[in-house]
CSV table of C-alpha atoms in Angstrom, one decimal:
chain,number,residue,atom,x,y,z
A,177,ASP,CA,-14.4,12.6,-10.6
A,178,GLY,CA,-10.7,12.4,-9.6
A,179,GLY,CA,-8.8,9.3,-8.9
A,180,ILE,CA,-6.6,6.5,-10.1
A,181,THR,CA,-7.7,4.0,-12.6
A,182,GLN,CA,-6.0,0.6,-13.4
A,183,SER,CA,-6.8,-1.6,-16.3
A,184,PRO,CA,-7.6,-4.3,-16.8
A,185,LYS,CA,-9.0,-5.6,-13.5
A,186,TYR,CA,-8.1,-9.2,-14.4
A,187,LEU,CA,-5.3,-10.3,-16.8
A,188,PHE,CA,-4.2,-13.7,-18.0
A,189,ARG,CA,-0.9,-14.3,-19.6
A,190,LYS,CA,0.8,-17.3,-21.1
A,191,GLU,CA,4.3,-18.1,-19.9
A,192,GLY,CA,7.0,-16.3,-22.0
A,193,GLN,CA,4.8,-13.3,-22.9
A,194,ASN,CA,5.3,-9.7,-21.9
A,195,VAL,CA,2.2,-7.9,-20.6
A,196,THR,CA,1.6,-4.2,-19.8
A,197,LEU,CA,-0.6,-3.0,-16.9
A,198,SER,CA,-2.1,0.5,-17.2
A,199,CYS,CA,-2.2,3.1,-14.5
A,200,GLU,CA,-3.7,6.6,-15.0
A,201,GLN,CA,-4.3,9.4,-12.5
A,202,ASN,CA,-6.1,12.7,-12.9
A,203,LEU,CA,-5.1,14.1,-9.5
A,204,ASN,CA,-2.3,16.1,-10.9
A,205,HIS,CA,0.2,14.2,-8.7
A,206,ASP,CA,3.9,14.3,-9.5
A,207,ALA,CA,4.8,11.0,-7.9
A,208,MET,CA,3.6,7.5,-8.9
A,209,TYR,CA,4.4,4.0,-7.6
A,210,TRP,CA,3.9,0.3,-8.5
A,211,TYR,CA,3.5,-2.4,-5.8
A,212,ARG,CA,3.1,-6.1,-5.9
A,213,GLN,CA,1.0,-7.9,-3.3
A,214,ASP,CA,1.2,-11.7,-2.6
A,215,PRO,CA,-1.1,-13.6,-0.2
A,216,GLY,CA,-0.2,-13.2,3.4
A,217,GLN,CA,2.3,-10.4,2.7
A,218,GLY,CA,2.3,-6.7,2.7
A,219,LEU,CA,2.9,-4.7,-0.5
A,220,ARG,CA,6.4,-4.6,-2.0
A,221,LEU,CA,7.6,-1.7,-4.1
A,222,ILE,CA,8.5,-2.4,-7.7
A,223,TYR,CA,9.3,1.0,-9.2
A,224,TYR,CA,8.5,4.6,-8.5
A,225,SER,CA,8.7,7.9,-10.3
A,226,GLN,CA,8.8,11.3,-8.7
A,227,ILE,CA,8.7,13.3,-11.9
A,228,VAL,CA,8.0,12.9,-15.6
A,229,ASN,CA,10.8,11.1,-17.5
A,230,ASP,CA,12.5,9.8,-14.4
A,231,PHE,CA,12.0,6.7,-12.3
A,232,GLN,CA,13.8,4.5,-9.8
A,233,LYS,CA,13.9,0.8,-9.0
A,234,GLY,CA,12.2,-0.3,-5.8
A,235,ASP,CA,12.9,-3.4,-3.8
A,236,ILE,CA,11.8,-6.0,-6.4
A,237,ALA,CA,12.4,-4.4,-9.8
A,238,GLU,CA,13.9,-7.5,-11.6
A,239,GLY,CA,11.7,-8.7,-14.4
A,240,TYR,CA,9.7,-5.5,-14.6
A,241,SER,CA,10.0,-2.2,-16.6
A,242,VAL,CA,8.2,1.1,-16.5
A,243,SER,CA,8.0,4.4,-18.4
A,244,ARG,CA,6.8,7.9,-17.4
A,245,GLU,CA,6.3,9.9,-20.5
A,246,LYS,CA,3.3,11.8,-19.2
A,247,LYS,CA,2.5,13.0,-15.7
A,248,GLU,CA,-0.8,11.2,-15.5
A,249,SER,CA,0.4,7.8,-16.8
A,250,PHE,CA,2.8,5.2,-15.4
A,251,PRO,CA,2.5,1.8,-17.2
A,252,LEU,CA,4.2,-1.3,-15.9
A,253,THR,CA,5.4,-4.1,-18.1
A,254,VAL,CA,5.8,-7.5,-16.7
A,255,THR,CA,8.4,-9.2,-18.8
A,256,SER,CA,9.1,-12.9,-19.4
A,257,ALA,CA,12.1,-12.5,-17.2
A,258,GLN,CA,9.9,-12.2,-14.1
A,259,LYS,CA,10.0,-15.7,-12.6
A,260,ASN,CA,6.8,-15.6,-10.6
A,261,PRO,CA,4.5,-12.9,-12.0
A,262,THR,CA,1.2,-14.1,-10.7
A,263,ALA,CA,0.1,-11.5,-8.1
A,264,PHE,CA,-2.1,-8.5,-7.4
A,265,TYR,CA,-0.6,-5.3,-8.7
A,266,LEU,CA,-1.4,-1.9,-7.2
A,267,CYS,CA,-0.6,1.5,-8.5
A,268,ALA,CA,-0.5,4.6,-6.3
A,269,SER,CA,0.2,8.3,-6.6
A,270,SER,CA,1.1,11.1,-4.2
A,271,ILE,CA,1.2,14.9,-4.7
A,272,ALA,CA,5.0,14.8,-4.4
A,273,GLY,CA,7.7,12.5,-3.1
A,274,ALA,CA,7.9,13.8,0.5
A,275,ARG,CA,7.6,11.3,3.3
A,276,THR,CA,4.5,13.0,4.7
A,277,ASP,CA,2.6,12.8,1.4
A,278,THR,CA,-0.2,10.3,1.4
A,279,GLN,CA,-0.2,7.7,-1.3
A,280,TYR,CA,-3.6,7.1,-2.9
A,281,PHE,CA,-4.1,3.6,-4.4
A,282,GLY,CA,-5.9,2.4,-7.5
A,283,PRO,CA,-8.2,-0.6,-7.5
A,284,GLY,CA,-5.5,-3.1,-8.7
A,285,THR,CA,-5.0,-5.6,-11.5
A,286,ARG,CA,-4.9,-9.3,-10.8
A,287,LEU,CA,-2.4,-11.0,-13.1
A,288,THR,CA,-2.5,-14.7,-13.6
A,289,VAL,CA,0.1,-16.6,-15.6
A,290,LEU,CA,-1.3,-19.8,-17.2
B,110,ALA,CA,16.3,0.7,6.6
B,111,GLN,CA,12.8,0.8,7.8
B,112,SER,CA,10.4,-2.0,8.8
B,113,VAL,CA,7.1,-2.7,10.4
B,114,THR,CA,6.0,-5.6,12.5
B,115,GLN,CA,2.3,-6.5,12.8
B,116,LEU,CA,1.7,-9.4,15.1
B,117,ASP,CA,-1.5,-11.5,15.0
B,118,SER,CA,-2.0,-12.1,11.3
B,119,HIS,CA,-5.6,-13.0,12.0
B,120,VAL,CA,-7.8,-11.2,14.6
B,121,SER,CA,-11.4,-12.1,15.5
B,122,VAL,CA,-13.6,-9.7,17.3
B,123,SER,CA,-17.3,-9.7,18.3
B,124,GLU,CA,-19.5,-7.0,16.9
B,125,GLY,CA,-19.7,-4.2,19.4
B,126,THR,CA,-16.4,-5.0,21.2
B,127,PRO,CA,-13.2,-3.0,21.0
B,128,VAL,CA,-10.6,-3.6,18.2
B,129,LEU,CA,-6.9,-3.4,18.9
B,130,LEU,CA,-4.3,-3.9,16.1
B,131,ARG,CA,-0.7,-3.7,17.2
B,132,CYS,CA,2.1,-2.2,15.1
B,133,ASN,CA,5.8,-1.7,16.0
B,134,TYR,CA,8.1,0.1,13.6
B,135,SER,CA,11.8,0.6,13.1
B,136,SER,CA,13.1,3.7,11.3
B,137,SER,CA,16.4,5.6,10.9
B,138,TYR,CA,14.4,8.8,10.5
B,139,SER,CA,11.7,10.7,12.3
B,140,PRO,CA,8.9,8.5,10.9
B,141,SER,CA,5.7,9.1,9.1
B,142,LEU,CA,3.3,6.3,9.9
B,143,PHE,CA,0.0,5.3,8.2
B,144,TRP,CA,-2.7,2.7,8.6
B,145,TYR,CA,-4.5,1.5,5.5
B,146,VAL,CA,-7.5,-0.8,5.1
B,147,GLN,CA,-8.1,-3.2,2.2
B,148,HIS,CA,-11.3,-4.9,1.4
B,149,PRO,CA,-11.2,-8.1,-0.7
B,150,ASN,CA,-9.8,-7.6,-4.2
B,151,LYS,CA,-9.8,-3.8,-3.8
B,152,GLY,CA,-7.2,-1.1,-3.5
B,153,LEU,CA,-6.0,0.4,-0.2
B,154,GLN,CA,-7.8,3.2,1.6
B,155,LEU,CA,-6.1,5.5,4.0
B,156,LEU,CA,-7.5,5.3,7.6
B,157,LEU,CA,-5.2,7.7,9.3
B,158,LYS,CA,-1.6,9.0,9.3
B,159,TYR,CA,0.9,10.4,11.8
B,160,THR,CA,3.4,13.1,10.6
B,161,SER,CA,4.9,14.5,13.8
B,162,ALA,CA,2.0,16.6,14.9
B,163,ALA,CA,-0.4,15.3,17.6
B,164,THR,CA,0.5,11.9,18.8
B,165,LEU,CA,-3.1,10.8,19.0
B,166,VAL,CA,-4.5,10.6,15.5
B,167,LYS,CA,-8.1,10.3,14.6
B,168,GLY,CA,-9.1,8.7,11.3
B,169,ILE,CA,-12.2,7.6,9.4
B,170,ASN,CA,-14.9,5.2,10.5
B,171,GLY,CA,-14.1,5.8,14.2
B,172,PHE,CA,-10.6,4.5,14.2
B,173,GLU,CA,-7.7,6.1,16.0
B,174,ALA,CA,-4.0,5.4,16.6
B,175,GLU,CA,-1.5,6.7,19.1
B,176,PHE,CA,2.2,7.3,18.3
B,177,LYS,CA,4.5,6.3,21.1
B,178,LYS,CA,8.1,7.0,20.3
B,179,SER,CA,9.5,5.4,23.5
B,180,GLU,CA,7.8,2.1,22.5
B,181,THR,CA,8.2,2.5,18.7
B,182,SER,CA,4.6,1.7,18.4
B,183,PHE,CA,1.6,2.9,16.5
B,184,HIS,CA,-1.4,0.8,17.5
B,185,LEU,CA,-4.8,1.1,15.9
B,186,THR,CA,-8.0,1.0,18.0
B,187,LYS,CA,-11.7,1.4,17.6
B,188,PRO,CA,-14.1,1.3,20.6
B,189,SER,CA,-16.8,-0.8,19.0
B,190,ALA,CA,-16.4,-3.1,16.0
B,191,HIS,CA,-18.9,-3.1,13.2
B,192,MET,CA,-19.5,-5.8,10.6
B,193,SER,CA,-18.2,-3.5,7.9
B,194,ASP,CA,-14.8,-3.4,9.6
B,195,ALA,CA,-14.0,-6.9,8.4
B,196,ALA,CA,-11.0,-6.4,6.1
B,197,GLU,CA,-7.2,-6.4,6.1
B,198,TYR,CA,-5.3,-3.7,7.8
B,199,PHE,CA,-1.8,-2.6,7.0
B,200,CYS,CA,0.6,-0.5,9.1
B,201,VAL,CA,3.1,1.4,7.0
B,202,VAL,CA,6.2,3.6,7.5
B,203,SER,CA,7.6,6.0,4.9
B,204,ASP,CA,11.2,7.0,4.3
B,205,PRO,CA,12.3,10.5,3.2
B,206,ASN,CA,11.7,9.6,-0.5
B,207,ASN,CA,8.2,8.4,0.4
B,208,ARG,CA,9.1,4.8,-0.2
B,209,LEU,CA,6.7,2.8,1.9
B,210,ALA,CA,7.5,-0.3,4.0
B,211,PHE,CA,4.4,-2.4,4.8
B,212,GLY,CA,3.7,-4.7,7.6
B,213,LYS,CA,2.3,-8.1,6.7
B,214,GLY,CA,-1.2,-7.1,7.6
B,215,ASN,CA,-3.9,-8.1,10.1
B,216,GLN,CA,-6.9,-9.9,8.7
B,217,VAL,CA,-9.9,-8.9,10.9
B,218,VAL,CA,-13.0,-11.0,11.2
B,219,VAL,CA,-16.1,-9.6,12.9
B,220,ILE,CA,-18.3,-12.2,14.6
B,221,PRO,CA,-22.0,-11.2,14.8
């Protein structure tokens, strides 16, 4: 059963804490992406990785960090430097990084800062 | 830079009537365009995509979209709305590195 899994589904964090969101795919895709979604807005790109051990900043990378040590995994850390972290976070993957490649999305993690 | 404009943030349609969601894009490149659907608290599902082949693209669940370069548009249509079509719809354009630019979405309500 192939796909993208994100965990946890819901996450609560106290202010000042770092938290890591998990994203795993078994589609054998090279490229992976992290997006943030806020109410009434489209998705915004946080980070992306087109190959293992390499990643690039997206449009809103400040306050976030990522790693890509394995092809199937692309965890996102939301640091205490992120001013407004409460949002819905979506991970995606595509077979490669070409503009015609479809991105497939995971079910998302809803992060709430208390 | 690339961008997408989706007018009408909320769209109400009666069950059995046509659906039209409008999308206009701006791109420095020959664009790849996508429509995704999102049900509440779920990830996004691909409806259809255009990648410079046929300009009329057919997707899942009876949806289709037509690419019109002269109008920089990629409107989404469905002949007859179903209750299960109630969701949020995003028009998306990709750049050569597959970085996606999303519109702000259309929230579709289907009235019985």
